[in-house]
GROMACS .gro file of C-alpha atoms in nm:
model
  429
    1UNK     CA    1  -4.328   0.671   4.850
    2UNK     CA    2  -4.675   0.737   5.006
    3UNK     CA    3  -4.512   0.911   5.317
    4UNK     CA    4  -4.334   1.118   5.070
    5UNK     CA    5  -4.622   1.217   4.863
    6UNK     CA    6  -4.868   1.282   5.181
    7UNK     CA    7  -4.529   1.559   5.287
    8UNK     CA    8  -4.599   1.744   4.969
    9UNK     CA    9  -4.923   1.753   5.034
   10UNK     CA   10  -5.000   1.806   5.365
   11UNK     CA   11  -4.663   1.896   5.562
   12UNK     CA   12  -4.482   2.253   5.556
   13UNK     CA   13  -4.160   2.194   5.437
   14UNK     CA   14  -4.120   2.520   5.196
   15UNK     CA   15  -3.822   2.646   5.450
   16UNK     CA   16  -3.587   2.359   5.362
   17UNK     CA   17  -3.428   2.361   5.049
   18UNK     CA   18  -3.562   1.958   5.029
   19UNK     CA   19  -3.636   1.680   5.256
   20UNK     CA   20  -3.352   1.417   5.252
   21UNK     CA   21  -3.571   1.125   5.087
   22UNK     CA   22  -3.511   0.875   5.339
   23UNK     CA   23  -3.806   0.752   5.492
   24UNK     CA   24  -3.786   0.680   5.834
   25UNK     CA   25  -3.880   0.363   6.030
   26UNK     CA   26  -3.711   0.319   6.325
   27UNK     CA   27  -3.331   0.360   6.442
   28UNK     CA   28  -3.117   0.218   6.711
   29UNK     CA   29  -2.749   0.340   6.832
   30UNK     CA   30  -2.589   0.515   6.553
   31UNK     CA   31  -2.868   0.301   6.300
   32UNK     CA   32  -3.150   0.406   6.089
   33UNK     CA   33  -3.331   0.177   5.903
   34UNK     CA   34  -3.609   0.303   5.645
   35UNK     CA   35  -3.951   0.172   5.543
   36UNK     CA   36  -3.765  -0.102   5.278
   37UNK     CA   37  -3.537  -0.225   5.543
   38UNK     CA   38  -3.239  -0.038   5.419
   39UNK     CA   39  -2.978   0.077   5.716
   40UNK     CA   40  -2.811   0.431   5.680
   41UNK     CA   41  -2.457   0.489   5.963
   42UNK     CA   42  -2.688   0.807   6.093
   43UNK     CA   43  -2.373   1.097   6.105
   44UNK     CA   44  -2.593   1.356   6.202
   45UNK     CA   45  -2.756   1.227   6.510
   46UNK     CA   46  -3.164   1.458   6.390
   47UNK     CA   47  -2.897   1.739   6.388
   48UNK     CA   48  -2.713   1.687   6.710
   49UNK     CA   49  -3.002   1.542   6.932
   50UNK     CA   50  -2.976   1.172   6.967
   51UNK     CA   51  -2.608   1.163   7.170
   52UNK     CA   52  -2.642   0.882   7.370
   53UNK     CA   53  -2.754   0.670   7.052
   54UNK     CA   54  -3.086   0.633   6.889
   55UNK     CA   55  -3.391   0.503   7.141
   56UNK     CA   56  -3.118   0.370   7.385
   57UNK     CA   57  -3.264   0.127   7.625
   58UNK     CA   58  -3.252   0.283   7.968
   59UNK     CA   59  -3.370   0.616   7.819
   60UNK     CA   60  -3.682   0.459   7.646
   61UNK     CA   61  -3.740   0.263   7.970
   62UNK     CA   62  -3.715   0.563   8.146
   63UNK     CA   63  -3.988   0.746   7.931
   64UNK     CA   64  -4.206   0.462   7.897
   65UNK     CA   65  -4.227   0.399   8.321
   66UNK     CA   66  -4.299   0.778   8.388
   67UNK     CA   67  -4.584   0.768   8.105
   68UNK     CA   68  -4.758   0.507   8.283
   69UNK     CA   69  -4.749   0.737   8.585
   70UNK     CA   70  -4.811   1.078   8.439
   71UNK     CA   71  -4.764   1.243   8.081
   72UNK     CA   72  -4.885   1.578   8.194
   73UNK     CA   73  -4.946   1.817   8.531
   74UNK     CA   74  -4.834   2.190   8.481
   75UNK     CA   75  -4.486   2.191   8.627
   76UNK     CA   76  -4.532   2.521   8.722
   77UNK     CA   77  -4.852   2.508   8.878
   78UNK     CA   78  -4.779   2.183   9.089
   79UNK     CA   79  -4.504   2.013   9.240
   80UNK     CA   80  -4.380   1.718   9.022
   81UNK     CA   81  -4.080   1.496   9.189
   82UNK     CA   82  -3.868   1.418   8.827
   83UNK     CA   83  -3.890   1.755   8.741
   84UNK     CA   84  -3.716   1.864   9.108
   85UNK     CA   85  -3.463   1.554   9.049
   86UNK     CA   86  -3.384   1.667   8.726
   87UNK     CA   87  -3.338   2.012   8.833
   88UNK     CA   88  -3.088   1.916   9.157
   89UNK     CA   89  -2.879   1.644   8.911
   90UNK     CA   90  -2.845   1.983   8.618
   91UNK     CA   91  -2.711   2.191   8.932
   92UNK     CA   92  -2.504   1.898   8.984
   93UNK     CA   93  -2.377   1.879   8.684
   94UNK     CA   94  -2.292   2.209   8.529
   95UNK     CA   95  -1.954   2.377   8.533
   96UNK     CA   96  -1.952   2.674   8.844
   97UNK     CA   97  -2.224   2.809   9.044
   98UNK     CA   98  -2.548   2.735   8.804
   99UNK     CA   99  -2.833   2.662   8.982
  100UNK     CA  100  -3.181   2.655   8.952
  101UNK     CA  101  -3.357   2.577   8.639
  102UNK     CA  102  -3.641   2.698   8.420
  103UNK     CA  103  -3.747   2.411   8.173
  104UNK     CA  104  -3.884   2.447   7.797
  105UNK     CA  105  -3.970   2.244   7.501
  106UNK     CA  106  -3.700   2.333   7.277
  107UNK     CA  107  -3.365   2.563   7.267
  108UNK     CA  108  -3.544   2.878   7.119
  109UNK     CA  109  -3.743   2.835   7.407
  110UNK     CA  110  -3.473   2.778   7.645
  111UNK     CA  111  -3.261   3.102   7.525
  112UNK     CA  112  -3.599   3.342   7.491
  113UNK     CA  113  -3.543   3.257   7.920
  114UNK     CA  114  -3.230   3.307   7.910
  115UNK     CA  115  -3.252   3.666   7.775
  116UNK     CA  116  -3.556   3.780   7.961
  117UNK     CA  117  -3.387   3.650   8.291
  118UNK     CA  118  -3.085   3.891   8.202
  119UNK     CA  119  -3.293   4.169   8.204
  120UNK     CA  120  -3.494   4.096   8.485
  121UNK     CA  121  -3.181   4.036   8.682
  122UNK     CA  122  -2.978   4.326   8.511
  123UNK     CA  123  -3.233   4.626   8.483
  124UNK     CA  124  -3.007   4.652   8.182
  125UNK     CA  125  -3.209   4.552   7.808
  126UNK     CA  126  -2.925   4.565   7.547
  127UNK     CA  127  -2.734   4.250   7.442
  128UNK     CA  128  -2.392   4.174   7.258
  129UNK     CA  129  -2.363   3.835   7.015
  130UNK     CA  130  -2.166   3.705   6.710
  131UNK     CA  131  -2.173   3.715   6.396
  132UNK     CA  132  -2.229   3.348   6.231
  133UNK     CA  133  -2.389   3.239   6.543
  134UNK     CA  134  -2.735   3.108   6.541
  135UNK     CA  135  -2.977   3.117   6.863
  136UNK     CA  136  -3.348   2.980   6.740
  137UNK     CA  137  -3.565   3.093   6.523
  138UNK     CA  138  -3.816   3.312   6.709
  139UNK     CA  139  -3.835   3.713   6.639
  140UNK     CA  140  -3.600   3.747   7.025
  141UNK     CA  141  -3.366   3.435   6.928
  142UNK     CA  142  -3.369   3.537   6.559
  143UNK     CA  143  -3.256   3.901   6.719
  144UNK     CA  144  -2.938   3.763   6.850
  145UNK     CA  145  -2.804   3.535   6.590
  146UNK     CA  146  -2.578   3.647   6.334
  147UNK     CA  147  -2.632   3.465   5.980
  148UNK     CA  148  -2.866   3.674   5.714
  149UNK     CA  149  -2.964   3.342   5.585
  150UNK     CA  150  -3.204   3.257   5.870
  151UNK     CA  151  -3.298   3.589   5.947
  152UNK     CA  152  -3.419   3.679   5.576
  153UNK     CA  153  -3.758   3.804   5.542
  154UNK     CA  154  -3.842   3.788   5.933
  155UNK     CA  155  -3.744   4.160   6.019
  156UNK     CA  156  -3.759   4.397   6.166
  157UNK     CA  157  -3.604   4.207   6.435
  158UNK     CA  158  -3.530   4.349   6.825
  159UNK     CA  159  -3.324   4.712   6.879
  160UNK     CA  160  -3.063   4.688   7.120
  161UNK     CA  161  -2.826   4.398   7.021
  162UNK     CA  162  -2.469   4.504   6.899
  163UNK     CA  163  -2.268   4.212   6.738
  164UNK     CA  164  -1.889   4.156   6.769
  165UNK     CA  165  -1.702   3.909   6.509
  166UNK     CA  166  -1.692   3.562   6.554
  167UNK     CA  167  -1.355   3.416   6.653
  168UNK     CA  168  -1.370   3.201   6.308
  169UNK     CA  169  -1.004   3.196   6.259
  170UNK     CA  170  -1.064   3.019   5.832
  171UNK     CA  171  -1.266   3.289   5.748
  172UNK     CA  172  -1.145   3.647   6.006
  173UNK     CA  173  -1.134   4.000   5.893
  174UNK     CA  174  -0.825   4.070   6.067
  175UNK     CA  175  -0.590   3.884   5.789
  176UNK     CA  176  -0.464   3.650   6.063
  177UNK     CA  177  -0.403   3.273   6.105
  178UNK     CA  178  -0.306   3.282   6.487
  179UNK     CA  179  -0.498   3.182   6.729
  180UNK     CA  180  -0.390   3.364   6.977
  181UNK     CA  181  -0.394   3.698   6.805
  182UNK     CA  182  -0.731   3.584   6.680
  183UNK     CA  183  -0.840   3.538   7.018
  184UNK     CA  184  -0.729   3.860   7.156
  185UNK     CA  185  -0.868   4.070   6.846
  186UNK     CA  186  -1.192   3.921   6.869
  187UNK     CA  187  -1.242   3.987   7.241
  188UNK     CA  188  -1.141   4.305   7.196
  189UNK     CA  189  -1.407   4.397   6.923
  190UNK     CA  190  -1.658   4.262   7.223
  191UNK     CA  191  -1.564   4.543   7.391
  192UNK     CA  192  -1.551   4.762   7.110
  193UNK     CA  193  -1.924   4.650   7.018
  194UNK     CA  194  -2.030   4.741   7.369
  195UNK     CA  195  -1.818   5.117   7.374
  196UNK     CA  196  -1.954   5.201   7.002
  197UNK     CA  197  -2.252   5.016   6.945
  198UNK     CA  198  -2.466   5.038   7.193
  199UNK     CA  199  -2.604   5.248   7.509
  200UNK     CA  200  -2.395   5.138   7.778
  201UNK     CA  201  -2.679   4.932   7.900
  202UNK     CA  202  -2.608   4.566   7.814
  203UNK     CA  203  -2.752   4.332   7.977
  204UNK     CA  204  -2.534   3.976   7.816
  205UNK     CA  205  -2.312   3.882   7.591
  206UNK     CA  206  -2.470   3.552   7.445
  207UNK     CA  207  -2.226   3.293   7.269
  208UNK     CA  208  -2.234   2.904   7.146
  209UNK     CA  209  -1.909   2.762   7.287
  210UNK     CA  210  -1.889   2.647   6.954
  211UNK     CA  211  -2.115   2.770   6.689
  212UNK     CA  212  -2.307   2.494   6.528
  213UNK     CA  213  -2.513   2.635   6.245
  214UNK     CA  214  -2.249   2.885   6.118
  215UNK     CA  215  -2.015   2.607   6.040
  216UNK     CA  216  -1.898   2.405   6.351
  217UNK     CA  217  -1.657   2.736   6.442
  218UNK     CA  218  -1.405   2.625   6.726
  219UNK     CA  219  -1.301   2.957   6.933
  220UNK     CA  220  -0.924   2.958   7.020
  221UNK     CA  221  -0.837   2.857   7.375
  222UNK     CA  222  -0.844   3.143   7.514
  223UNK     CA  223  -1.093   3.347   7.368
  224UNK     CA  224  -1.363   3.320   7.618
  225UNK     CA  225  -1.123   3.414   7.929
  226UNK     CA  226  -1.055   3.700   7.718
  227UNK     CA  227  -1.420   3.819   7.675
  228UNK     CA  228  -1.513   3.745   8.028
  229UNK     CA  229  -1.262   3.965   8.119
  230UNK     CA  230  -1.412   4.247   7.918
  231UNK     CA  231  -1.741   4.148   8.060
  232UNK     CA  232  -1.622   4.149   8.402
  233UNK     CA  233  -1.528   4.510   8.386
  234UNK     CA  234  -1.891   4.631   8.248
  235UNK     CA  235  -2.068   4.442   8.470
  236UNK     CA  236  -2.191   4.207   8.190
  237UNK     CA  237  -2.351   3.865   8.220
  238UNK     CA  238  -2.217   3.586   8.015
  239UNK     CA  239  -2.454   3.343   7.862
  240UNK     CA  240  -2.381   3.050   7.716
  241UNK     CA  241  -2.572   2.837   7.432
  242UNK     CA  242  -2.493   2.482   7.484
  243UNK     CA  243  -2.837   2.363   7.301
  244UNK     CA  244  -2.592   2.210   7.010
  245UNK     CA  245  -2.295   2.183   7.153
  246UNK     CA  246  -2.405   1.982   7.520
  247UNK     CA  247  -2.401   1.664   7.654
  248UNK     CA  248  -2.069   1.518   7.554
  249UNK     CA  249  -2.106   1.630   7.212
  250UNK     CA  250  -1.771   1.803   7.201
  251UNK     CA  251  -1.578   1.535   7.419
  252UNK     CA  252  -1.693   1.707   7.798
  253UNK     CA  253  -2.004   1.727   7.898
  254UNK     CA  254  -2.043   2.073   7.840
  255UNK     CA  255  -1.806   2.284   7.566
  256UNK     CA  256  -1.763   2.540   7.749
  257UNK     CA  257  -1.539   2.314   7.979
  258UNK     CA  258  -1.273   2.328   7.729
  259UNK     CA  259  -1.224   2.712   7.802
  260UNK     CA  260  -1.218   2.736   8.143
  261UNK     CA  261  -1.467   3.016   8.227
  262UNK     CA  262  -1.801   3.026   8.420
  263UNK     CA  263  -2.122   3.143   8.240
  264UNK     CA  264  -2.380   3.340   8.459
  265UNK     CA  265  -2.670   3.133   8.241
  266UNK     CA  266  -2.675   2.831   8.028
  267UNK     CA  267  -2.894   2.687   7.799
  268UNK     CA  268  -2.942   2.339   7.697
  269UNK     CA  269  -3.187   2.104   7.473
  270UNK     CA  270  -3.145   1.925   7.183
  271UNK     CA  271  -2.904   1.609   7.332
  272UNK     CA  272  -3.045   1.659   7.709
  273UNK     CA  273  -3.317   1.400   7.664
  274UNK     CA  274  -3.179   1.161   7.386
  275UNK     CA  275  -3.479   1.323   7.116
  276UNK     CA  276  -3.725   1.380   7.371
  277UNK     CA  277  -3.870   1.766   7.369
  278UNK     CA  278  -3.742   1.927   7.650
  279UNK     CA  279  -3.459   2.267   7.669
  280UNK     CA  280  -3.371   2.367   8.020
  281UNK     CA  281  -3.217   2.765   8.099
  282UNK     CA  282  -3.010   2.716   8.449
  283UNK     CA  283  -2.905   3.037   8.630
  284UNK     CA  284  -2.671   3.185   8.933
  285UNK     CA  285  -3.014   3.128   9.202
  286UNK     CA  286  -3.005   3.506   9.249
  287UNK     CA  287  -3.001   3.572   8.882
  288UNK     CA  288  -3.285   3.301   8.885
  289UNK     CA  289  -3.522   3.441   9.114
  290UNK     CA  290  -3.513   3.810   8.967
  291UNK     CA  291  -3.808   3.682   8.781
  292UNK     CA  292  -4.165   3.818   8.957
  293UNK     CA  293  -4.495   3.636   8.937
  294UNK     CA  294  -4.627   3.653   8.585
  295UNK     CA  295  -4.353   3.728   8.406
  296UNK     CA  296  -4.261   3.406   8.278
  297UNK     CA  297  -4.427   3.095   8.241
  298UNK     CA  298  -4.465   2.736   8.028
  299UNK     CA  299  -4.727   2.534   7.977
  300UNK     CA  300  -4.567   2.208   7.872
  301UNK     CA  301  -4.207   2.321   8.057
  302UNK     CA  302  -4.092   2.004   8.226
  303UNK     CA  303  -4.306   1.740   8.108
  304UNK     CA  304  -4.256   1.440   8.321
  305UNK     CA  305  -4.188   1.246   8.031
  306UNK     CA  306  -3.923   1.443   7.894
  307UNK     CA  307  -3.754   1.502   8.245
  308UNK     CA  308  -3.779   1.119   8.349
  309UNK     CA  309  -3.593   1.054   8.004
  310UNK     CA  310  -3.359   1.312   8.050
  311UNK     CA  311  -3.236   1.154   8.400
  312UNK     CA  312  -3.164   0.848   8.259
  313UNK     CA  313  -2.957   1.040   7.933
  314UNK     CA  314  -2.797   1.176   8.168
  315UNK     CA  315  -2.687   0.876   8.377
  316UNK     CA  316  -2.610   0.665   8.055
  317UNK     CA  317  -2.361   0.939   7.960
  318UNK     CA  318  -2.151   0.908   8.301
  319UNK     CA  319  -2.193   0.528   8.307
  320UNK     CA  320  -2.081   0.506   7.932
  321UNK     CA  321  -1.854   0.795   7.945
  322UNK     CA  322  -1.986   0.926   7.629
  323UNK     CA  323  -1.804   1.284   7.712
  324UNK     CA  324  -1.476   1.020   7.648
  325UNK     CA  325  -1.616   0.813   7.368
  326UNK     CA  326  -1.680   1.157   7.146
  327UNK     CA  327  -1.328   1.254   7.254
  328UNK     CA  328  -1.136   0.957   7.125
  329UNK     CA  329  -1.372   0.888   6.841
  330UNK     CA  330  -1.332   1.241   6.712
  331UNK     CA  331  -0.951   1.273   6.750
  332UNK     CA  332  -0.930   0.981   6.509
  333UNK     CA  333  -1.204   1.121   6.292
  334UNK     CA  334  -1.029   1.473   6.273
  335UNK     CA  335  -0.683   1.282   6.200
  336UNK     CA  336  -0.839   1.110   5.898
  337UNK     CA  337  -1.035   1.421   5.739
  338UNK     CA  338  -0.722   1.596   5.790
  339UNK     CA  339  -0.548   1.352   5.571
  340UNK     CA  340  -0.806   1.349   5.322
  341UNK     CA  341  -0.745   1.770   5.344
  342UNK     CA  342  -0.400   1.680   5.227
  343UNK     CA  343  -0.518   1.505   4.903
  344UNK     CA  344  -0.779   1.716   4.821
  345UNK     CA  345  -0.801   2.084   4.711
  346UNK     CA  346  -1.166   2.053   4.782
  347UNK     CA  347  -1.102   2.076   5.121
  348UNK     CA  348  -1.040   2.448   5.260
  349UNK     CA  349  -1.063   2.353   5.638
  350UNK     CA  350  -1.101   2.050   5.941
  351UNK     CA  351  -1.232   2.150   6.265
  352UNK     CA  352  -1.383   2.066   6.576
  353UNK     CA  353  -1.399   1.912   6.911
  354UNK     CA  354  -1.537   1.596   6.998
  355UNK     CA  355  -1.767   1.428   6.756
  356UNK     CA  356  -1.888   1.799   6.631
  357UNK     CA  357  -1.672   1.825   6.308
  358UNK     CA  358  -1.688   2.053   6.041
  359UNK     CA  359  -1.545   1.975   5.677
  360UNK     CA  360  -1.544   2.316   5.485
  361UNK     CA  361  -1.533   2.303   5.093
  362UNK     CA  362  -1.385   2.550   4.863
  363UNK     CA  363  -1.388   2.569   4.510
  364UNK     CA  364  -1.065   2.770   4.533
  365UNK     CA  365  -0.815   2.739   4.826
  366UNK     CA  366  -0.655   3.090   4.772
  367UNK     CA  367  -0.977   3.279   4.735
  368UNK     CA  368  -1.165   2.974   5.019
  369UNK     CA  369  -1.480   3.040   4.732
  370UNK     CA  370  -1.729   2.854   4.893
  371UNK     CA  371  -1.822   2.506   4.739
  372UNK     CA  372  -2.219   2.420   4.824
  373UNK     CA  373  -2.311   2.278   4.523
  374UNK     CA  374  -1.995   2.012   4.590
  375UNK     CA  375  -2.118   2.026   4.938
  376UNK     CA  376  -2.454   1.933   4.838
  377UNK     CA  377  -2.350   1.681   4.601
  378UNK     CA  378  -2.108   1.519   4.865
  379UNK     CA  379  -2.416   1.475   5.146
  380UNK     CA  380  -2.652   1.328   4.822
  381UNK     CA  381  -2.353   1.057   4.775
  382UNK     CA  382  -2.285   0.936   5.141
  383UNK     CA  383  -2.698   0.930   5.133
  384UNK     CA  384  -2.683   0.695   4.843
  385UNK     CA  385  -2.385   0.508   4.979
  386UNK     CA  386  -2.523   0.426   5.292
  387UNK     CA  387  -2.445   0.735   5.533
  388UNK     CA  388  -2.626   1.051   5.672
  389UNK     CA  389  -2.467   1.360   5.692
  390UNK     CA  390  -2.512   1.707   5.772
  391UNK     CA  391  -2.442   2.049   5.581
  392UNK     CA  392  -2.446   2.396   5.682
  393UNK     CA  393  -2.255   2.684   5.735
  394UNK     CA  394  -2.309   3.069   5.625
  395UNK     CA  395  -2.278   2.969   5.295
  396UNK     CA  396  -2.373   2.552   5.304
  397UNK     CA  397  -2.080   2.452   5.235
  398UNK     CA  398  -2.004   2.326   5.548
  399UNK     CA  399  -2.006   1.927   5.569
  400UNK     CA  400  -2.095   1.819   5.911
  401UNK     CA  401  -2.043   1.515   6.133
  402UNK     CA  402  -2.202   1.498   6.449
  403UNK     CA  403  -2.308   1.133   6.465
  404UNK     CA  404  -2.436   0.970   6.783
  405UNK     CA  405  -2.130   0.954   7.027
  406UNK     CA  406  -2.195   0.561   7.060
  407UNK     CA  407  -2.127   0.537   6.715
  408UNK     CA  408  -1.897   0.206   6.737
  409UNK     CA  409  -1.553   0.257   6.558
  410UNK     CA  410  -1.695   0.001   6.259
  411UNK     CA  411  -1.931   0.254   6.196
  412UNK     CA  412  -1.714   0.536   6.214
  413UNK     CA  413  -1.473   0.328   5.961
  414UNK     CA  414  -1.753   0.312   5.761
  415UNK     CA  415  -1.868   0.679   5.699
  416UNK     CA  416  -1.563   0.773   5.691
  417UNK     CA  417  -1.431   0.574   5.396
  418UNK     CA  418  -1.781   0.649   5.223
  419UNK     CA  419  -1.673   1.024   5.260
  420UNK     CA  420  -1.316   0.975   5.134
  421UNK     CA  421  -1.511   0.790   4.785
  422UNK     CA  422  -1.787   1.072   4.782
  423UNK     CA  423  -1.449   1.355   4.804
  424UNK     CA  424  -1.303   1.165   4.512
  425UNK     CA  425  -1.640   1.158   4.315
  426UNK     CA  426  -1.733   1.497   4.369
  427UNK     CA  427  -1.365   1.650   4.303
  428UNK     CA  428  -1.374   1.427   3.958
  429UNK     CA  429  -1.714   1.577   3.815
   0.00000   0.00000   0.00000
């Protein structure tokens, strides 16, 4: 309890509504064990960071033989050889013709590049996003995401940035429950956005492939082809935020994979380095190099460490196929939580891709009345029964499961059945 006491003391935590209290000793795989020795099944993975397992062996190795060599040498003012490996093996890597990359310290970092490279590039200084989406939580990141609830009290945020619905096909205000029309609606209020809501000078449309904080919202198929094809004709760039949803999280390596389009930027962080610091904003090279001496710059921005790690993440996930791992371990997942949907009125909705599911409670199925406090109470059980979970959504009621994708299937067993109990607790009281 004396960690606990020395956070309510010393450490700002006023911005959550309260600290899980689980204190934290050290973890392995999909593992955490706290200070008294008990183990937790960890289904939230420090919200979607840790994919290729908790302190996995060649990434720690990795880490620990570059920090013997150097921790720190301005990246931008010298030439470092992992940060140019890591670099070529991203271009590698990513879907299309991305590039050349500008590296960060976290994914607020990694899209404030991403949005000052589309106006250097561009000319243009006007953006298009979603509603429910969530970007950072800087004034420019805060500027582009869509959820009052973690933009409240921040304002006045950034002019110029129109936003078009999200293609959340649960909650839509189009009265529709196909996908398809969905899809086609939703593009087309991109384009509406961009005709009625803004200057004609847009720079990007900025998207999560699937939107993490608003509720683990899966687009239809073909929703992105349709926006890029209202992008296309403006002359629009398309960037893509892939902090959440990257690195195998959603069964490919990268979500946006699953819709078949190109972005003109993407942004990663969170999962690239296994819970090392590090984002990364790759770029088209000529959309890259728009940027002029002095206009950009970061100190700590490809720390050896973090790179050195993030080269071996990256390597574990093709040698382990962890892209296929959160595939197969989330179609069961989904199959079961779709069952349990069956039994219980608590549940409104099951979606996701990959091993980033979202369980959305109701308190009333007709009216989909949001259920946090059952959410709450449903993430304080699994806690007490062994198992970490996640909650969120516009409203928090939003159960989420985004566990390490080497959770074994024991494990997944596990949380699972301790969710199924918690549903039956919570629905009783």
């Amino acid at each position: 309890m004396e960690t606990i006491q020395k956070y309510r003391e010393y450490v700002c935590t006023s911005f959550v509504a309260a600290v899980e209290p689980v204190v934290v000793e050290r973890a392995s795989g999909a593992t955490v064990v706290d200070t008294s020795g008990r183990e937790y099944i960890d289904c939230f993975a420090g919200i979607a960071v840790t994919n290729a397992g908790h302190c996995h062996p060649k990434v720690v190795a990795a880490a620990k033989a570059q920090a013997d060599k150097l921790v720190h040498a301005a990246s931008y003012v010298y030439h470092v050889p992992v940060v140019a490996d890591l670099a070529e093996r991203l271009a590698q890597i990513t879907p299309g013709a991305l590039k050349k990359t500008f590296f960060g310290n976290s994914g607020a970092e990694g899209i404030e590049t991403a949005l000052r490279m589309a106006k250097a590039y561009t000319g243009r200084n006007e953006f298009i996003a979603l509603t429910h989406s969530f970007h950072g939580r800087t004034v420019g990141t805060l500027s582009v995401t869509g959820n009052m609830l973690r933009k409240k009290r921040g304002g006045p945020y950034l002019p110029g940035v129109a936003f078009a619905p999200a293609p959340y096909l649960y909650r839509n205000p189009f009265g529709t429950d196909d996908p398809e029309v969905l899809a086609q609606r939703c593009a087309d209020m991109v384009e509406w956005a961009i005709k009625y809501q803004t200057s004609g000078n847009v720079a990007a449309f900025i998207a999560e492939p699937v939107l993490g904080e608003g509720g683990i919202i899966v687009p239809p198929a073909n929703y992105f082809r349709y926006v890029k094809e209202v992008l296309d004709r403006y002359g629009i760039l398309f960037i893509v935020d892939e902090v959440q949803s990257g690195f195998g999280r959603t069964g490919k390596l990268f979500a946006i994979e699953h819709y078949g389009v190109e972005p003109d930027i993407m942004v990663m962080a969170k999962g690239i380095a296994d819970g090392f610091p590090l984002s990364a904003c790759i770029a088209r090279a000529e959309i890259a190099d728009a940027f002029q001496p002095g206009e950009h710059l970061s100190t700590f921005g490809g720390n050896p460490v973090s790179c050195a790690a993030a080269l071996a993440n990256i390597e574990v996930m093709l040698e382990e196929d962890l892209p296929g791992q959160a595939a197969r371990k989330g179609e069961q997942a989904l199959a079961q939580l779709r069952e349990l949907a069956a039994e219980h009125e608590l549940i409104g909705d099951v979606r996701g891709l990959g091993l980033m599911i979202g369980v959305e409670l109701v308190s009333d199925r007709r009216t989909k009345q949001p259920a946090a406090k059952q959410a709450a109470a449903l993430r304080a059980y699994c806690r007490e029964h062994g198992v970490l979970i996640g909650v969120g959504g516009q409203e928090g009621n939003v159960v989420r499961f985004q566990p390490p994708l080497t959770i074994t299937w024991e494990q997944l067993e596990r949380a699972l059945t301790v969710f199924a109990d918690g549903l039956r607790t919570v629905s009783r009281s």
